[in-house]
CSV table of C-alpha atoms in Angstrom, one decimal:
chain,number,residue,atom,x,y,z
A,1,UNK,CA,10.6,10.3,-24.1
A,2,UNK,CA,9.1,9.2,-20.7
A,3,UNK,CA,9.4,5.7,-19.2
A,4,UNK,CA,6.9,3.9,-17.0
A,5,UNK,CA,8.7,4.9,-13.7
A,6,UNK,CA,8.5,8.6,-14.6
A,7,UNK,CA,4.8,8.2,-15.6
A,8,UNK,CA,4.0,6.5,-12.3
A,9,UNK,CA,5.7,9.3,-10.3
A,10,UNK,CA,3.8,11.9,-12.3
A,11,UNK,CA,0.5,10.2,-11.5
A,12,UNK,CA,1.4,9.2,-7.9
A,13,UNK,CA,0.5,5.6,-8.7
A,14,UNK,CA,2.4,2.4,-8.4
A,15,UNK,CA,4.3,1.1,-11.4
A,16,UNK,CA,2.1,-2.1,-11.2
A,17,UNK,CA,-1.1,-0.1,-11.5
A,18,UNK,CA,0.2,2.0,-14.4
A,19,UNK,CA,1.4,-1.1,-16.2
A,20,UNK,CA,-2.0,-2.9,-15.7
A,21,UNK,CA,-3.8,0.2,-17.0
A,22,UNK,CA,-1.6,0.5,-20.1
A,23,UNK,CA,-2.2,-3.2,-20.8
A,24,UNK,CA,-6.0,-2.9,-20.3
A,25,UNK,CA,-6.2,-5.3,-17.4
A,26,UNK,CA,-9.7,-5.9,-15.9
A,27,UNK,CA,-8.7,-5.0,-12.3
A,28,UNK,CA,-8.1,-1.3,-13.2
A,29,UNK,CA,-11.0,1.0,-13.0
A,30,UNK,CA,-12.1,2.8,-16.1
A,31,UNK,CA,-11.4,6.2,-14.5
A,32,UNK,CA,-7.8,5.2,-13.6
A,33,UNK,CA,-7.2,3.7,-17.0
A,34,UNK,CA,-8.4,6.9,-18.7
A,35,UNK,CA,-6.2,9.0,-16.5
A,36,UNK,CA,-3.1,6.9,-17.2
A,37,UNK,CA,-3.7,6.9,-20.9
A,38,UNK,CA,-4.2,10.7,-21.0
A,39,UNK,CA,-0.9,11.2,-19.0
A,40,UNK,CA,0.9,8.8,-21.3
A,41,UNK,CA,-0.1,10.8,-24.3
A,42,UNK,CA,0.7,14.1,-22.6
A,43,UNK,CA,4.2,13.0,-21.5
A,44,UNK,CA,5.1,11.1,-24.6
A,45,UNK,CA,5.4,7.8,-22.9
A,46,UNK,CA,7.0,5.0,-25.0
A,47,UNK,CA,6.9,1.4,-23.8
A,48,UNK,CA,10.0,-0.6,-23.2
A,49,UNK,CA,9.4,-3.4,-25.8
A,50,UNK,CA,12.4,-5.5,-24.6
A,51,UNK,CA,11.1,-5.5,-21.1
A,52,UNK,CA,7.5,-6.2,-22.2
A,53,UNK,CA,8.8,-9.1,-24.4
A,54,UNK,CA,10.6,-10.6,-21.4
A,55,UNK,CA,7.5,-10.3,-19.2
A,56,UNK,CA,5.0,-11.6,-21.8
A,57,UNK,CA,7.2,-14.1,-23.6
A,58,UNK,CA,6.4,-12.4,-26.9
A,59,UNK,CA,8.1,-9.9,-29.1
A,60,UNK,CA,5.2,-9.0,-31.4
A,61,UNK,CA,7.5,-9.5,-34.4
A,62,UNK,CA,7.6,-12.3,-37.1
A,63,UNK,CA,10.7,-13.0,-39.2
A,64,UNK,CA,10.7,-13.6,-42.9
A,65,UNK,CA,13.8,-15.6,-44.0
A,66,UNK,CA,14.9,-14.7,-47.5
A,67,UNK,CA,17.8,-16.3,-49.3
A,68,UNK,CA,19.6,-13.4,-51.1
A,69,UNK,CA,21.6,-13.7,-54.3
A,70,UNK,CA,19.2,-15.8,-56.3
A,71,UNK,CA,19.1,-15.0,-60.1
A,72,UNK,CA,15.5,-14.0,-59.8
A,73,UNK,CA,16.1,-11.5,-57.0
A,74,UNK,CA,19.2,-10.1,-58.8
A,75,UNK,CA,17.1,-9.6,-61.9
A,76,UNK,CA,14.7,-7.4,-59.9
A,77,UNK,CA,11.7,-9.7,-59.6
A,78,UNK,CA,9.2,-7.9,-57.3
A,79,UNK,CA,7.5,-11.1,-56.1
A,80,UNK,CA,8.6,-10.8,-52.5
A,81,UNK,CA,8.3,-7.0,-52.3
A,82,UNK,CA,4.5,-7.3,-53.1
A,83,UNK,CA,4.2,-10.2,-50.8
A,84,UNK,CA,6.0,-8.4,-47.9
A,85,UNK,CA,3.8,-5.3,-48.3
A,86,UNK,CA,0.6,-7.4,-47.8
A,87,UNK,CA,2.1,-9.3,-44.9
A,88,UNK,CA,3.1,-6.2,-43.1
A,89,UNK,CA,-0.4,-4.7,-43.6
A,90,UNK,CA,-1.8,-7.8,-42.0
A,91,UNK,CA,0.7,-7.7,-39.1
A,92,UNK,CA,0.2,-4.0,-38.5
A,93,UNK,CA,-3.5,-4.5,-37.9
A,94,UNK,CA,-2.6,-7.0,-35.2
A,95,UNK,CA,0.0,-4.8,-33.5
A,96,UNK,CA,2.8,-7.0,-34.9
A,97,UNK,CA,5.8,-6.1,-37.2
A,98,UNK,CA,7.6,-8.0,-39.9
A,99,UNK,CA,11.4,-8.2,-39.8
A,100,UNK,CA,13.4,-9.4,-42.8
A,101,UNK,CA,16.2,-11.9,-42.1
A,102,UNK,CA,18.3,-12.1,-45.3
A,103,UNK,CA,20.5,-15.2,-45.5
A,104,UNK,CA,23.2,-14.9,-48.1
A,105,UNK,CA,23.4,-17.8,-50.6
A,106,UNK,CA,27.1,-18.3,-49.4
A,107,UNK,CA,26.0,-18.7,-45.7
A,108,UNK,CA,25.1,-22.0,-44.0
A,109,UNK,CA,21.3,-21.8,-43.8
A,110,UNK,CA,21.1,-24.1,-40.7
A,111,UNK,CA,23.6,-22.0,-38.7
A,112,UNK,CA,21.8,-18.8,-39.8
A,113,UNK,CA,18.5,-20.1,-38.5
A,114,UNK,CA,20.1,-21.4,-35.3
A,115,UNK,CA,21.3,-17.9,-34.5
A,116,UNK,CA,17.8,-16.5,-35.0
A,117,UNK,CA,16.2,-19.2,-32.9
A,118,UNK,CA,18.8,-18.7,-30.1
A,119,UNK,CA,18.2,-15.0,-30.0
A,120,UNK,CA,14.4,-15.4,-29.7
A,121,UNK,CA,14.0,-12.0,-31.4
A,122,UNK,CA,10.8,-13.2,-33.2
A,123,UNK,CA,7.6,-15.1,-32.2
A,124,UNK,CA,7.5,-17.1,-35.4
A,125,UNK,CA,9.4,-17.5,-38.7
A,126,UNK,CA,8.4,-17.7,-42.3
A,127,UNK,CA,11.0,-19.7,-44.4
A,128,UNK,CA,11.3,-19.8,-48.2
A,129,UNK,CA,13.0,-21.8,-50.9
A,130,UNK,CA,12.2,-25.2,-49.3
A,131,UNK,CA,14.2,-28.2,-50.3
A,132,UNK,CA,13.0,-31.8,-51.1
A,133,UNK,CA,14.6,-32.8,-47.8
A,134,UNK,CA,15.0,-29.6,-45.8
A,135,UNK,CA,17.2,-29.8,-42.6
A,136,UNK,CA,16.0,-26.4,-41.6
A,137,UNK,CA,12.5,-27.7,-41.1
A,138,UNK,CA,13.7,-30.6,-38.9
A,139,UNK,CA,15.8,-28.2,-36.8
A,140,UNK,CA,12.9,-25.8,-36.3
A,141,UNK,CA,10.6,-28.6,-35.3
A,142,UNK,CA,13.2,-30.0,-32.9
A,143,UNK,CA,13.7,-26.5,-31.3
A,144,UNK,CA,10.0,-25.9,-30.9
A,145,UNK,CA,10.1,-22.7,-32.9
A,146,UNK,CA,6.8,-21.8,-34.6
A,147,UNK,CA,7.3,-21.4,-38.3
A,148,UNK,CA,5.5,-21.4,-41.6
A,149,UNK,CA,7.1,-22.7,-44.8
A,150,UNK,CA,6.3,-20.9,-48.0
A,151,UNK,CA,6.7,-24.1,-50.0
A,152,UNK,CA,6.2,-27.8,-49.4
A,153,UNK,CA,8.9,-30.4,-48.7
A,154,UNK,CA,9.3,-34.1,-48.3
A,155,UNK,CA,10.7,-33.6,-44.8
A,156,UNK,CA,8.5,-35.6,-42.5
A,157,UNK,CA,6.5,-34.0,-39.7
A,158,UNK,CA,3.3,-32.2,-38.9
A,159,UNK,CA,4.3,-28.7,-39.9
A,160,UNK,CA,2.5,-25.8,-41.6
A,161,UNK,CA,3.0,-24.6,-45.2
A,162,UNK,CA,1.5,-22.6,-48.0
A,163,UNK,CA,2.6,-23.3,-51.6
A,164,UNK,CA,1.7,-22.4,-55.1
A,165,UNK,CA,-0.2,-24.9,-57.2
A,166,UNK,CA,2.8,-26.0,-59.4
A,167,UNK,CA,1.1,-29.3,-60.3
A,168,UNK,CA,-2.1,-27.5,-61.3
A,169,UNK,CA,-0.2,-24.9,-63.4
A,170,UNK,CA,1.7,-27.7,-65.2
A,171,UNK,CA,-1.5,-29.7,-65.8
A,172,UNK,CA,-3.5,-26.8,-67.2
A,173,UNK,CA,-0.6,-25.6,-69.4
A,174,UNK,CA,-0.1,-29.0,-70.9
A,175,UNK,CA,-3.9,-29.3,-71.4
A,176,UNK,CA,-4.1,-25.9,-73.2
A,177,UNK,CA,-1.2,-26.8,-75.5
A,178,UNK,CA,-2.5,-30.3,-76.2
A,179,UNK,CA,-5.9,-28.9,-77.2
A,180,UNK,CA,-4.1,-26.8,-79.8
A,181,UNK,CA,-2.3,-29.8,-81.3
A,182,UNK,CA,1.1,-29.6,-79.6
A,183,UNK,CA,2.6,-33.1,-79.1
A,184,UNK,CA,6.2,-32.3,-78.1
A,185,UNK,CA,6.4,-29.9,-75.1
A,186,UNK,CA,9.6,-28.9,-73.4
A,187,UNK,CA,9.8,-27.7,-69.8
A,188,UNK,CA,12.2,-25.7,-67.7
A,189,UNK,CA,12.7,-26.3,-64.0
A,190,UNK,CA,15.1,-24.6,-61.6
A,191,UNK,CA,18.7,-25.9,-61.5
A,192,UNK,CA,18.7,-25.3,-57.8
A,193,UNK,CA,17.6,-28.3,-55.6
A,194,UNK,CA,14.4,-26.6,-54.4
A,195,UNK,CA,11.3,-28.7,-53.8
A,196,UNK,CA,9.2,-26.8,-56.3
A,197,UNK,CA,11.5,-28.2,-59.1
A,198,UNK,CA,10.4,-31.7,-58.3
A,199,UNK,CA,6.7,-30.8,-57.8
A,200,UNK,CA,6.8,-28.9,-61.1
A,201,UNK,CA,8.4,-31.8,-63.0
A,202,UNK,CA,6.1,-34.4,-61.4
A,203,UNK,CA,3.0,-32.4,-62.5
A,204,UNK,CA,4.4,-32.1,-66.0
A,205,UNK,CA,5.1,-35.8,-66.3
A,206,UNK,CA,1.6,-36.7,-65.0
A,207,UNK,CA,0.0,-34.3,-67.5
A,208,UNK,CA,2.0,-35.5,-70.4
A,209,UNK,CA,1.0,-39.1,-69.7
A,210,UNK,CA,-2.6,-38.2,-69.2
A,211,UNK,CA,-2.8,-36.6,-72.6
A,212,UNK,CA,-0.8,-39.3,-74.3
A,213,UNK,CA,2.0,-36.9,-75.5
A,214,UNK,CA,5.6,-37.6,-76.2
A,215,UNK,CA,7.5,-38.2,-72.9
A,216,UNK,CA,11.2,-37.9,-72.8
A,217,UNK,CA,13.5,-36.8,-69.9
A,218,UNK,CA,15.5,-34.8,-72.4
A,219,UNK,CA,12.6,-32.4,-72.8
A,220,UNK,CA,13.0,-31.4,-69.1
A,221,UNK,CA,15.7,-28.8,-68.7
A,222,UNK,CA,17.3,-27.8,-65.4
A,223,UNK,CA,18.5,-24.2,-65.7
A,224,UNK,CA,19.1,-21.0,-63.8
A,225,UNK,CA,15.9,-19.0,-63.2
A,226,UNK,CA,17.1,-15.9,-65.0
A,227,UNK,CA,17.1,-14.2,-68.3
A,228,UNK,CA,20.3,-16.0,-69.2
A,229,UNK,CA,18.6,-19.3,-68.2
A,230,UNK,CA,15.9,-18.4,-70.7
A,231,UNK,CA,18.4,-17.9,-73.5
A,232,UNK,CA,19.9,-21.3,-72.6
A,233,UNK,CA,16.5,-22.9,-72.7
A,234,UNK,CA,15.8,-21.5,-76.2
A,235,UNK,CA,19.2,-22.6,-77.4
A,236,UNK,CA,18.6,-26.1,-76.1
A,237,UNK,CA,15.2,-26.3,-77.7
A,238,UNK,CA,16.5,-25.1,-81.1
A,239,UNK,CA,19.1,-27.8,-81.0
A,240,UNK,CA,16.6,-30.7,-80.4
A,241,UNK,CA,15.6,-32.9,-83.3
A,242,UNK,CA,12.7,-33.1,-83.6
A,243,UNK,CA,12.2,-29.6,-82.2
A,244,UNK,CA,9.6,-29.1,-79.5
A,245,UNK,CA,6.7,-26.8,-80.5
A,246,UNK,CA,6.1,-25.4,-77.0
A,247,UNK,CA,8.0,-24.4,-74.0
A,248,UNK,CA,6.8,-24.2,-70.3
A,249,UNK,CA,8.8,-21.9,-68.0
A,250,UNK,CA,9.0,-22.3,-64.3
A,251,UNK,CA,9.5,-18.5,-64.0
A,252,UNK,CA,8.3,-15.7,-66.3
A,253,UNK,CA,11.6,-13.9,-65.6
A,254,UNK,CA,13.2,-16.3,-68.1
A,255,UNK,CA,11.0,-15.2,-70.9
A,256,UNK,CA,13.0,-12.2,-72.1
A,257,UNK,CA,16.0,-14.5,-72.7
A,258,UNK,CA,13.8,-16.9,-74.6
A,259,UNK,CA,12.4,-14.2,-76.8
A,260,UNK,CA,15.8,-12.7,-77.5
A,261,UNK,CA,17.3,-16.0,-78.6
A,262,UNK,CA,14.4,-16.9,-80.8
A,263,UNK,CA,14.6,-13.4,-82.4
A,264,UNK,CA,18.3,-14.0,-83.1
A,265,UNK,CA,17.4,-17.2,-84.9
A,266,UNK,CA,14.8,-15.5,-87.0
A,267,UNK,CA,11.9,-17.1,-85.1
A,268,UNK,CA,8.9,-15.6,-83.3
A,269,UNK,CA,7.4,-16.7,-80.0
A,270,UNK,CA,3.9,-18.1,-80.6
A,271,UNK,CA,4.3,-18.5,-84.3
A,272,UNK,CA,7.3,-20.8,-84.2
A,273,UNK,CA,7.5,-21.8,-80.6
A,274,UNK,CA,4.6,-21.4,-78.1
A,275,UNK,CA,5.8,-20.1,-74.7
A,276,UNK,CA,4.0,-20.1,-71.4
A,277,UNK,CA,5.5,-18.2,-68.5
A,278,UNK,CA,4.6,-19.2,-64.9
A,279,UNK,CA,3.1,-16.0,-63.5
A,280,UNK,CA,1.5,-13.1,-65.2
A,281,UNK,CA,3.9,-10.4,-64.3
A,282,UNK,CA,3.3,-6.6,-65.0
A,283,UNK,CA,7.1,-6.2,-65.1
A,284,UNK,CA,7.0,-8.1,-68.4
A,285,UNK,CA,4.3,-6.1,-70.1
A,286,UNK,CA,6.8,-4.9,-72.7
A,287,UNK,CA,7.1,-8.4,-74.3
A,288,UNK,CA,5.6,-8.8,-77.7
A,289,UNK,CA,3.9,-11.1,-78.4
A,290,UNK,CA,2.2,-10.9,-74.9
A,291,UNK,CA,3.3,-13.8,-72.7
A,292,UNK,CA,0.7,-16.3,-71.6
A,293,UNK,CA,0.8,-17.3,-68.0
A,294,UNK,CA,-1.1,-17.7,-64.8
A,295,UNK,CA,-2.7,-15.0,-62.7
A,296,UNK,CA,-1.5,-14.8,-59.1
A,297,UNK,CA,-3.0,-12.3,-56.6
A,298,UNK,CA,0.1,-11.5,-54.5
A,299,UNK,CA,-1.7,-9.3,-52.1
A,300,UNK,CA,-4.2,-12.1,-51.3
A,301,UNK,CA,-1.4,-14.6,-51.0
A,302,UNK,CA,0.6,-12.2,-48.7
A,303,UNK,CA,-2.5,-11.7,-46.5
A,304,UNK,CA,-3.0,-15.4,-46.2
A,305,UNK,CA,0.7,-16.0,-45.3
A,306,UNK,CA,0.5,-13.1,-42.7
A,307,UNK,CA,-2.7,-14.5,-41.1
A,308,UNK,CA,-1.2,-18.0,-41.0
A,309,UNK,CA,2.0,-16.7,-39.4
A,310,UNK,CA,0.0,-14.7,-36.8
A,311,UNK,CA,-2.0,-17.8,-35.9
A,312,UNK,CA,1.2,-19.8,-35.4
A,313,UNK,CA,2.6,-17.2,-33.0
A,314,UNK,CA,-0.5,-17.6,-30.9
A,315,UNK,CA,-1.4,-21.3,-31.5
A,316,UNK,CA,1.3,-23.4,-33.1
A,317,UNK,CA,-0.6,-26.6,-32.6
A,318,UNK,CA,-3.1,-25.7,-35.4
A,319,UNK,CA,-0.9,-25.8,-38.6
A,320,UNK,CA,-2.2,-24.6,-42.0
A,321,UNK,CA,-1.6,-26.5,-45.2
A,322,UNK,CA,-2.7,-24.7,-48.3
A,323,UNK,CA,-2.1,-25.1,-52.1
A,324,UNK,CA,-2.7,-21.7,-53.7
A,325,UNK,CA,-4.6,-21.8,-57.0
A,326,UNK,CA,-3.6,-19.9,-60.1
A,327,UNK,CA,-5.8,-19.1,-63.2
A,328,UNK,CA,-4.6,-19.5,-66.8
A,329,UNK,CA,-4.6,-16.3,-68.9
A,330,UNK,CA,-4.1,-16.9,-72.6
A,331,UNK,CA,-2.1,-14.6,-74.8
A,332,UNK,CA,-0.5,-14.4,-78.2
A,333,UNK,CA,2.6,-16.3,-77.2
A,334,UNK,CA,0.6,-19.5,-77.5
A,335,UNK,CA,-0.7,-20.6,-80.8
A,336,UNK,CA,-1.2,-24.0,-82.7
A,337,UNK,CA,2.0,-25.6,-83.7
A,338,UNK,CA,3.5,-24.6,-87.0
A,339,UNK,CA,2.8,-26.7,-90.0
A,340,UNK,CA,5.5,-29.3,-90.7
């Protein structure tokens, strides 16, 4: 591996001239640039990225902060893997790389982020699992660290975010069920105090009122986003009197638990209890009846997140705010309510 000093000696040029040629500066002649690049290939030159980062004030890396240990991640949900693949594809085309920054659920998320900001290892951050009031956002704004939130928050400030259309999903799901004659619809939201839980429940309440359906706080369940949480949701619904005829899940990863508990009770999804998952997920293609849900193009979402993060690394003063739409896909898990 050859460094810039050895390359300059080989060419009998100054280090400054070689550096400007490698960085495509206008004050270097085409002939010199061509000669430098040819020698760099021949000698196996590799740039010193740390030194370049110090000189340019950029690292050409963007960090994705993931909270590990969540029930969905432990269950093998591939949501973030598909998102990451599309993000890295976008970054690679711009000469930038994605680094994963896993924050354990047992760690202090503020201190974790402070360490990343202090090290200045990345040009921008993408944070996930936003809270209703998220101190991470306030800290990043105060530190002047460019960041994109994958999720909204009530935290004040002029900061960028991209979020799924939780309100739109709740509204469309309630509308589909109401059109089939359902009047008593239960909903599951995350137990964890993430902002999406509040957005999801607010969208559900608004849709229930708009359609004149039965509204009761007891119909909204806060449970772990996991298969076991799905079992608990079905158990709770079975114990309600009168029993709801439909169930909306904040995550499709809960559906296997719902199906299993209904089966144990001699009931069938769709026939006895309509079930709508959140996202249409190929991982759950084995479920019968097929689970109704909402289509989400994860590659397109990952590309949008990647492009927004790249833009922040260059121009943080132009924040993006985008609610990502999702389209309803009907399936056999949704039918008219059973006759009383």
